mmCIF file of C-alpha atoms and ligand atoms in Angstrom:
data_model
loop_
_atom_site.group_PDB
_atom_site.id
_atom_site.type_symbol
_atom_site.label_atom_id
_atom_site.label_comp_id
_atom_site.label_asym_id
_atom_site.label_seq_id
_atom_site.Cartn_x
_atom_site.Cartn_y
_atom_site.Cartn_z
ATOM 1 C CA MET A 1 196.167 -88.351 -14.349
ATOM 2 C CA SER A 2 193.272 -89.616 -16.449
ATOM 3 C CA HIS A 3 189.901 -89.604 -14.809
ATOM 4 C CA LEU A 4 187.227 -92.228 -14.768
ATOM 5 C CA ILE A 5 183.652 -92.448 -13.518
ATOM 6 C CA LYS A 6 182.252 -95.891 -12.901
ATOM 7 C CA ALA A 7 178.923 -97.003 -11.514
ATOM 8 C CA ILE A 8 179.174 -98.146 -7.927
ATOM 9 C CA GLU A 9 178.574 -101.901 -7.924
ATOM 10 C CA SER A 10 175.636 -103.538 -6.247
ATOM 11 C CA ILE A 11 173.224 -100.678 -6.677
ATOM 12 C CA LYS A 12 170.860 -99.859 -9.456
ATOM 13 C CA PRO A 13 172.877 -98.852 -12.520
ATOM 14 C CA GLY A 14 172.609 -95.155 -13.171
ATOM 15 C CA PHE A 15 172.587 -93.923 -9.571
ATOM 16 C CA ALA A 16 175.812 -93.074 -7.734
ATOM 17 C CA GLY A 17 179.092 -93.088 -9.589
ATOM 18 C CA GLU A 18 182.618 -93.212 -8.260
ATOM 19 C CA LEU A 19 184.954 -90.619 -9.699
ATOM 20 C CA SER A 20 188.662 -91.360 -9.638
ATOM 21 C CA GLY A 21 191.811 -89.854 -11.096
ATOM 22 C CA MET A 22 191.217 -86.252 -10.052
ATOM 23 C CA ASP A 23 192.850 -84.196 -7.322
ATOM 24 C CA LEU A 24 190.138 -81.699 -6.429
ATOM 25 C CA SER A 25 192.511 -79.543 -4.382
ATOM 26 C CA GLN A 26 194.126 -78.439 -7.671
ATOM 27 C CA ARG A 27 192.661 -76.237 -10.369
ATOM 28 C CA LEU A 28 190.731 -78.445 -12.807
ATOM 29 C CA THR A 29 190.948 -78.418 -16.585
ATOM 30 C CA ASP A 30 187.832 -77.618 -18.618
ATOM 31 C CA ALA A 31 187.662 -81.285 -19.606
ATOM 32 C CA GLN A 32 187.630 -82.323 -15.947
ATOM 33 C CA VAL A 33 184.894 -79.824 -15.101
ATOM 34 C CA ASP A 34 182.840 -81.099 -18.062
ATOM 35 C CA ALA A 35 183.342 -84.680 -16.911
ATOM 36 C CA ILE A 36 181.999 -83.871 -13.429
ATOM 37 C CA HIS A 37 178.903 -82.178 -14.851
ATOM 38 C CA ALA A 38 178.336 -85.080 -17.230
ATOM 39 C CA GLY A 39 178.823 -87.553 -14.379
ATOM 40 C CA LEU A 40 176.241 -85.764 -12.246
ATOM 41 C CA ASP A 41 173.782 -85.586 -15.144
ATOM 42 C CA ARG A 42 174.090 -89.327 -15.528
ATOM 43 C CA PHE A 43 174.319 -90.493 -11.927
ATOM 44 C CA GLY A 44 172.927 -87.791 -9.638
ATOM 45 C CA VAL A 45 175.512 -88.646 -6.954
ATOM 46 C CA LEU A 46 179.300 -88.797 -7.319
ATOM 47 C CA VAL A 47 181.634 -90.244 -4.708
ATOM 48 C CA VAL A 48 185.273 -89.148 -4.706
ATOM 49 C CA HIS A 49 187.647 -90.808 -2.222
ATOM 50 C CA ASN A 50 190.884 -89.466 -0.748
ATOM 51 C CA GLN A 51 190.336 -85.741 -1.231
ATOM 52 C CA HIS A 52 192.359 -83.833 1.343
ATOM 53 C CA LEU A 53 190.698 -80.457 1.069
ATOM 54 C CA ASN A 54 190.954 -77.427 3.301
ATOM 55 C CA ASP A 55 188.130 -74.876 3.346
ATOM 56 C CA GLU A 56 189.715 -72.596 0.736
ATOM 57 C CA GLN A 57 190.334 -75.508 -1.617
ATOM 58 C CA GLN A 58 186.785 -76.766 -1.194
ATOM 59 C CA ILE A 59 185.397 -73.343 -2.014
ATOM 60 C CA ALA A 60 187.748 -72.875 -4.987
ATOM 61 C CA PHE A 61 186.864 -76.315 -6.365
ATOM 62 C CA SER A 62 183.121 -75.706 -5.923
ATOM 63 C CA ARG A 63 183.343 -72.356 -7.718
ATOM 64 C CA GLN A 64 184.741 -74.096 -10.758
ATOM 65 C CA LEU A 65 181.424 -75.933 -11.077
ATOM 66 C CA GLY A 66 179.096 -72.963 -10.648
ATOM 67 C CA GLN A 67 177.896 -70.122 -8.480
ATOM 68 C CA LEU A 68 178.060 -70.610 -4.718
ATOM 69 C CA GLU A 69 174.978 -70.236 -2.576
ATOM 70 C CA GLN A 70 175.372 -68.342 0.712
ATOM 71 C CA ALA A 71 175.263 -70.621 3.740
ATOM 72 C CA THR A 72 172.216 -68.975 5.302
ATOM 73 C CA GLY A 73 170.136 -72.083 5.963
ATOM 74 C CA ASP A 74 170.964 -72.661 9.619
ATOM 75 C CA ILE A 75 170.156 -70.920 12.878
ATOM 76 C CA MET A 76 173.741 -70.057 13.729
ATOM 77 C CA SER A 77 174.264 -66.428 14.637
ATOM 78 C CA ASP A 78 177.271 -64.825 12.933
ATOM 79 C CA LYS A 79 179.188 -64.602 16.192
ATOM 80 C CA ASP A 80 178.754 -68.346 16.808
ATOM 81 C CA ARG A 81 179.863 -69.472 13.350
ATOM 82 C CA ARG A 82 182.765 -71.910 13.231
ATOM 83 C CA LEU A 83 183.232 -71.731 9.446
ATOM 84 C CA SER A 84 183.287 -68.942 6.874
ATOM 85 C CA MET A 85 180.044 -67.873 5.143
ATOM 86 C CA GLY A 86 180.845 -69.949 2.053
ATOM 87 C CA LEU A 87 180.531 -73.197 4.030
ATOM 88 C CA ASN A 88 177.610 -74.914 5.716
ATOM 89 C CA ASP A 89 178.668 -76.389 9.020
ATOM 90 C CA ILE A 90 177.311 -79.960 9.042
ATOM 91 C CA SER A 91 178.988 -80.902 12.316
ATOM 92 C CA ASN A 92 178.174 -81.329 15.984
ATOM 93 C CA LEU A 93 180.797 -78.777 17.062
ATOM 94 C CA ASP A 94 180.731 -75.214 18.347
ATOM 95 C CA LYS A 95 183.127 -72.535 17.178
ATOM 96 C CA ASN A 96 185.759 -73.664 19.699
ATOM 97 C CA GLY A 97 185.632 -77.190 18.317
ATOM 98 C CA GLU A 98 183.767 -78.517 21.392
ATOM 99 C CA LEU A 99 180.892 -80.974 21.060
ATOM 100 C CA LEU A 100 177.466 -79.313 21.228
ATOM 101 C CA ALA A 101 175.475 -80.285 24.305
ATOM 102 C CA ARG A 102 172.759 -82.862 23.714
ATOM 103 C CA ASP A 103 170.004 -80.236 24.152
ATOM 104 C CA ASP A 104 171.786 -77.411 22.305
ATOM 105 C CA ARG A 105 169.320 -75.641 20.020
ATOM 106 C CA ARG A 106 171.758 -75.761 17.088
ATOM 107 C CA ARG A 107 172.186 -79.521 17.452
ATOM 108 C CA LEU A 108 168.431 -80.090 17.663
ATOM 109 C CA PHE A 109 167.868 -77.946 14.587
ATOM 110 C CA GLY A 110 170.592 -79.896 12.767
ATOM 111 C CA LEU A 111 168.771 -83.177 13.440
ATOM 112 C CA GLY A 112 166.458 -82.031 10.638
ATOM 113 C CA ASN A 113 169.154 -83.392 8.287
ATOM 114 C CA GLN A 114 168.037 -86.858 9.331
ATOM 115 C CA LEU A 115 164.756 -86.348 7.473
ATOM 116 C CA TRP A 116 164.682 -86.928 3.698
ATOM 117 C CA HIS A 117 165.238 -83.596 1.984
ATOM 118 C CA SER A 118 166.662 -81.699 -0.942
ATOM 119 C CA ASP A 119 169.023 -78.899 0.086
ATOM 120 C CA SER A 120 167.643 -75.373 0.227
ATOM 121 C CA SER A 121 164.240 -76.334 -1.166
ATOM 122 C CA PHE A 122 163.027 -73.787 1.413
ATOM 123 C CA LYS A 123 164.718 -71.021 -0.577
ATOM 124 C CA GLU A 124 162.996 -69.438 -3.553
ATOM 125 C CA ILE A 125 166.059 -70.255 -5.612
ATOM 126 C CA PRO A 126 167.012 -73.686 -4.298
ATOM 127 C CA ALA A 127 170.311 -75.559 -4.511
ATOM 128 C CA LYS A 128 171.757 -77.231 -7.585
ATOM 129 C CA TYR A 129 174.755 -79.246 -6.376
ATOM 130 C CA SER A 130 175.884 -79.885 -2.814
ATOM 131 C CA LEU A 131 179.502 -80.810 -2.118
ATOM 132 C CA LEU A 132 180.077 -82.469 1.239
ATOM 133 C CA SER A 133 183.578 -83.072 2.554
ATOM 134 C CA ALA A 134 184.191 -85.518 5.407
ATOM 135 C CA ARG A 135 186.823 -84.016 7.683
ATOM 136 C CA HIS A 136 186.161 -86.237 10.687
ATOM 137 C CA ILE A 137 183.749 -89.142 10.889
ATOM 138 C CA PRO A 138 182.403 -91.177 13.822
ATOM 139 C CA VAL A 139 183.493 -94.792 14.218
ATOM 140 C CA THR A 140 179.971 -96.083 13.645
ATOM 141 C CA GLY A 141 176.771 -94.629 12.209
ATOM 142 C CA GLY A 142 176.439 -91.324 10.397
ATOM 143 C CA ASN A 143 175.898 -92.790 6.931
ATOM 144 C CA THR A 144 174.228 -90.626 4.326
ATOM 145 C CA GLU A 145 171.450 -92.067 2.175
ATOM 146 C CA PHE A 146 170.393 -90.835 -1.257
ATOM 147 C CA ALA A 147 167.157 -91.481 -3.128
ATOM 148 C CA ASP A 148 166.928 -91.285 -6.919
ATOM 149 C CA MET A 149 163.955 -89.050 -7.618
ATOM 150 C CA ARG A 150 164.088 -89.688 -11.391
ATOM 151 C CA ALA A 151 163.639 -93.423 -10.896
ATOM 152 C CA ALA A 152 160.950 -92.687 -8.311
ATOM 153 C CA TYR A 153 159.063 -90.522 -10.791
ATOM 154 C CA ASP A 154 159.396 -93.098 -13.572
ATOM 155 C CA ALA A 155 157.968 -95.786 -11.290
ATOM 156 C CA LEU A 156 154.743 -93.878 -10.534
ATOM 157 C CA ASP A 157 151.614 -95.198 -12.185
ATOM 158 C CA GLU A 158 150.224 -93.111 -15.050
ATOM 159 C CA GLU A 159 147.336 -91.754 -13.030
ATOM 160 C CA THR A 160 149.618 -90.453 -10.287
ATOM 161 C CA LYS A 161 151.981 -88.963 -12.877
ATOM 162 C CA LYS A 162 149.055 -86.957 -14.236
ATOM 163 C CA GLU A 163 147.959 -85.918 -10.775
ATOM 164 C CA VAL A 164 151.358 -84.626 -9.622
ATOM 165 C CA ARG A 165 152.482 -83.066 -12.859
ATOM 166 C CA ASP A 166 151.397 -79.480 -12.264
ATOM 167 C CA LEU A 167 151.219 -79.329 -8.481
ATOM 168 C CA ILE A 168 153.039 -76.600 -6.554
ATOM 169 C CA CYS A 169 154.262 -77.346 -3.026
ATOM 170 C CA LEU A 170 155.009 -74.956 -0.182
ATOM 171 C CA HIS A 171 158.385 -75.459 1.488
ATOM 172 C CA SER A 172 159.705 -74.069 4.765
ATOM 173 C CA GLN A 173 162.206 -75.095 7.410
ATOM 174 C CA ILE A 174 159.441 -74.419 9.907
ATOM 175 C CA PHE A 175 157.543 -77.385 8.402
ATOM 176 C CA SER A 176 160.502 -79.811 8.426
ATOM 177 C CA ARG A 177 161.543 -78.985 11.989
ATOM 178 C CA GLY A 178 157.923 -79.169 13.056
ATOM 179 C CA ILE A 179 157.920 -82.862 12.100
ATOM 180 C CA LEU A 180 160.506 -83.410 14.861
ATOM 181 C CA GLY A 181 158.653 -81.235 17.349
ATOM 182 C CA PHE A 182 161.175 -78.413 17.054
ATOM 183 C CA ASP A 183 159.319 -75.101 17.115
ATOM 184 C CA ASP A 184 161.799 -72.941 18.976
ATOM 185 C CA PHE A 185 162.044 -70.240 16.269
ATOM 186 C CA THR A 186 162.540 -66.526 16.753
ATOM 187 C CA ASP A 187 160.227 -64.064 14.994
ATOM 188 C CA ASP A 188 163.070 -63.210 12.630
ATOM 189 C CA GLU A 189 163.559 -66.866 11.699
ATOM 190 C CA ARG A 190 159.827 -67.290 11.121
ATOM 191 C CA ALA A 191 159.850 -64.291 8.789
ATOM 192 C CA LYS A 192 163.012 -65.448 6.996
ATOM 193 C CA TRP A 193 161.555 -68.912 6.417
ATOM 194 C CA ALA A 194 158.097 -68.009 5.198
ATOM 195 C CA PRO A 195 156.997 -70.805 2.810
ATOM 196 C CA VAL A 196 158.237 -70.702 -0.783
ATOM 197 C CA ARG A 197 156.670 -72.298 -3.859
ATOM 198 C CA GLN A 198 158.317 -75.205 -5.694
ATOM 199 C CA ARG A 199 157.098 -77.523 -8.453
ATOM 200 C CA LEU A 200 156.437 -81.104 -7.403
ATOM 201 C CA VAL A 201 157.656 -82.381 -10.770
ATOM 202 C CA ARG A 202 160.565 -80.732 -12.483
ATOM 203 C CA ARG A 203 162.475 -81.336 -15.657
ATOM 204 C CA HIS A 204 166.257 -81.571 -15.681
ATOM 205 C CA PRO A 205 167.487 -78.920 -18.120
ATOM 206 C CA MET A 206 170.272 -81.108 -19.569
ATOM 207 C CA THR A 207 168.864 -84.625 -19.614
ATOM 208 C CA GLY A 208 165.189 -83.695 -19.988
ATOM 209 C CA ARG A 209 164.302 -86.344 -17.395
ATOM 210 C CA LEU A 210 161.481 -85.689 -14.976
ATOM 211 C CA SER A 211 161.889 -86.108 -11.245
ATOM 212 C CA LEU A 212 159.783 -85.783 -8.139
ATOM 213 C CA TYR A 213 160.877 -82.745 -6.183
ATOM 214 C CA LEU A 214 160.086 -83.799 -2.639
ATOM 215 C CA SER A 215 161.645 -82.668 0.633
ATOM 216 C CA SER A 216 160.665 -82.780 4.287
ATOM 217 C CA HIS A 217 160.499 -78.982 4.006
ATOM 218 C CA ALA A 218 157.348 -79.427 1.871
ATOM 219 C CA GLY A 219 154.377 -78.881 4.176
ATOM 220 C CA GLY A 220 151.572 -78.075 1.771
ATOM 221 C CA ILE A 221 150.280 -78.217 -1.787
ATOM 222 C CA GLU A 222 148.750 -75.106 -3.263
ATOM 223 C CA GLY A 223 144.957 -75.330 -3.382
ATOM 224 C CA TRP A 224 144.816 -78.480 -1.183
ATOM 225 C CA PRO A 225 143.666 -78.831 2.427
ATOM 226 C CA VAL A 226 146.788 -79.220 4.600
ATOM 227 C CA PRO A 227 146.131 -82.710 6.045
ATOM 228 C CA GLU A 228 145.336 -84.080 2.575
ATOM 229 C CA ALA A 229 148.482 -82.482 1.131
ATOM 230 C CA ARG A 230 150.701 -83.794 3.901
ATOM 231 C CA SER A 231 149.318 -87.274 3.727
ATOM 232 C CA PHE A 232 149.849 -87.357 -0.059
ATOM 233 C CA LEU A 233 153.401 -85.993 0.272
ATOM 234 C CA ARG A 234 154.094 -88.670 2.885
ATOM 235 C CA ASP A 235 152.865 -91.396 0.533
ATOM 236 C CA LEU A 236 154.984 -90.043 -2.313
ATOM 237 C CA THR A 237 158.030 -89.871 -0.030
ATOM 238 C CA GLU A 238 157.458 -93.433 1.117
ATOM 239 C CA HIS A 239 157.317 -94.511 -2.530
ATOM 240 C CA ALA A 240 160.399 -92.472 -3.517
ATOM 241 C CA THR A 241 162.566 -93.821 -0.724
ATOM 242 C CA ARG A 242 161.931 -97.513 -1.291
ATOM 243 C CA ARG A 243 165.228 -99.352 -0.937
ATOM 244 C CA GLU A 244 165.513 -99.985 -4.672
ATOM 245 C CA PHE A 245 165.880 -96.227 -5.251
ATOM 246 C CA VAL A 246 168.376 -95.657 -2.427
ATOM 247 C CA TYR A 247 172.168 -95.561 -2.306
ATOM 248 C CA VAL A 248 173.668 -95.776 1.191
ATOM 249 C CA HIS A 249 177.011 -94.042 1.531
ATOM 250 C CA VAL A 250 179.307 -95.347 4.263
ATOM 251 C CA TRP A 251 181.832 -92.560 4.752
ATOM 252 C CA ARG A 252 185.587 -92.907 4.717
ATOM 253 C CA PRO A 253 187.780 -90.068 5.947
ATOM 254 C CA CYS A 254 188.489 -87.540 3.183
ATOM 255 C CA ASP A 255 185.530 -88.602 1.033
ATOM 256 C CA LEU A 256 183.942 -85.853 -0.977
ATOM 257 C CA LEU A 257 180.400 -86.390 -2.216
ATOM 258 C CA ILE A 258 178.706 -84.287 -4.843
ATOM 259 C CA TRP A 259 174.996 -84.610 -5.515
ATOM 260 C CA ASP A 260 172.450 -82.916 -7.717
ATOM 261 C CA ASN A 261 169.592 -81.702 -5.497
ATOM 262 C CA ARG A 262 167.311 -81.420 -8.525
ATOM 263 C CA VAL A 263 167.158 -85.200 -8.907
ATOM 264 C CA THR A 264 167.904 -86.607 -5.453
ATOM 265 C CA MET A 265 166.838 -86.483 -1.825
ATOM 266 C CA HIS A 266 169.198 -87.372 0.996
ATOM 267 C CA ARG A 267 169.274 -87.821 4.742
ATOM 268 C CA ALA A 268 171.891 -88.294 7.454
ATOM 269 C CA ARG A 269 171.691 -91.335 9.716
ATOM 270 C CA ARG A 270 172.126 -91.355 13.494
ATOM 271 C CA TYR A 271 175.463 -91.549 15.232
ATOM 272 C CA ASP A 272 176.729 -91.290 18.786
ATOM 273 C CA ALA A 273 176.452 -87.662 19.900
ATOM 274 C CA ARG A 274 179.598 -88.078 22.000
ATOM 275 C CA GLU A 275 181.668 -88.623 18.862
ATOM 276 C CA VAL A 276 182.852 -85.847 16.553
ATOM 277 C CA ARG A 277 181.346 -85.707 13.084
ATOM 278 C CA ASP A 278 182.792 -82.817 11.119
ATOM 279 C CA MET A 279 181.392 -82.431 7.607
ATOM 280 C CA ARG A 280 181.538 -79.225 5.600
ATOM 281 C CA ARG A 281 179.259 -78.401 2.722
ATOM 282 C CA THR A 282 179.570 -76.006 -0.137
ATOM 283 C CA THR A 283 176.415 -75.507 -2.165
ATOM 284 C CA LEU A 284 175.794 -74.245 -5.668
ATOM 285 C CA THR A 285 172.691 -72.250 -6.388
ATOM 286 C CA ASN A 286 170.261 -73.477 -9.023
ATOM 287 C CA GLU A 287 170.139 -69.851 -10.241
ATOM 288 C CA VAL A 288 166.477 -70.244 -11.272
ATOM 289 C CA SER A 289 163.387 -71.354 -9.374
ATOM 290 C CA SER A 290 162.026 -74.868 -9.859
ATOM 291 C CA LEU A 291 158.908 -73.078 -11.128
ATOM 292 C CA GLN A 292 160.893 -72.497 -14.305
ATOM 293 C CA GLN A 293 161.586 -76.200 -14.763
ATOM 294 C CA ALA A 294 158.131 -77.350 -15.756
ATOM 295 C CA PRO A 295 157.693 -80.839 -17.256
ATOM 296 C CA VAL A 296 157.288 -79.403 -20.767
HETATM 297 C C1 OGA B 1 173.813 -81.878 4.056
HETATM 298 C C2 OGA B 1 173.200 -83.043 4.705
HETATM 299 C C3 OGA B 1 173.708 -85.238 5.528
HETATM 300 C C4 OGA B 1 174.768 -85.832 6.391
HETATM 301 O O1 OGA B 1 175.041 -81.720 4.172
HETATM 302 O O2 OGA B 1 173.099 -81.147 3.370
HETATM 303 O O3 OGA B 1 172.015 -83.169 4.715
HETATM 304 O O4 OGA B 1 174.861 -87.075 6.394
HETATM 305 N N1 OGA B 1 174.065 -83.926 5.187
HETATM 306 O O5 OGA B 1 175.468 -85.088 7.063
HETATM 307 MN MN1 MN B 2 171.156 -81.709 3.263
#
């Protein structure tokens, strides 16, 4: 089967590609692995339809692209986990496969995915790729949107480019959930999610392109008063998520999406809480901090 990556029509060329001709449940050749990396370097988001993956296959496929990150970003206690530690549970289900109640703490925490973010930017070593497999999707709603942070950086005026270039932001899940009024954290969670430092502008190690590294987890800029930092980050986010930089993915069953968190932000869209949405995410670690990806 020969593979092909083509730009998805009707959106800005260079953001979101559709990969076809690969069965990701099978071991990939080196050429196929190289093609996926090259596709992500070019597009930032890859869409692959009709991938019938079980959890083991998803993990095995992800490992062929790099080192897995541990799924420690949620508030699920080990005894409540539905999925193995290699997988992030992006669903509205409990471990028995029942829908979470509307006011369940885990569901409310998960609503943070509906804010623009880059995965694991609240970890000192953030995420490189995320791989999200659609196992069950609602009839309506629940799209995922992606913003191209390279194009957003390029479109800044020169003065703003200079201003943001060397800024360091502070990221924490406490900040992102705080935006939604969720502050129901245990002392352990507060300690685990103490703010971490990330560059606001980072350079992609392969393409050399610069991108804005924004995320709703960012709640401060080092050396800046908090309200001024947050209002600036809000303005930058508004700029970066203008429709011209955004690809809207309407899910089909068995879609697998891969995105590069270094150059994109994403967010989930609302859906009916009485419908099942079962998505499972493997995540690759960036292996180094964004602090080591300075513009020059
Ligand atoms: C994620 C995420 C968005 C969605 O898996 O990291 O933010 O639409 N998902 O479920
Ligand atoms: Mn996410």
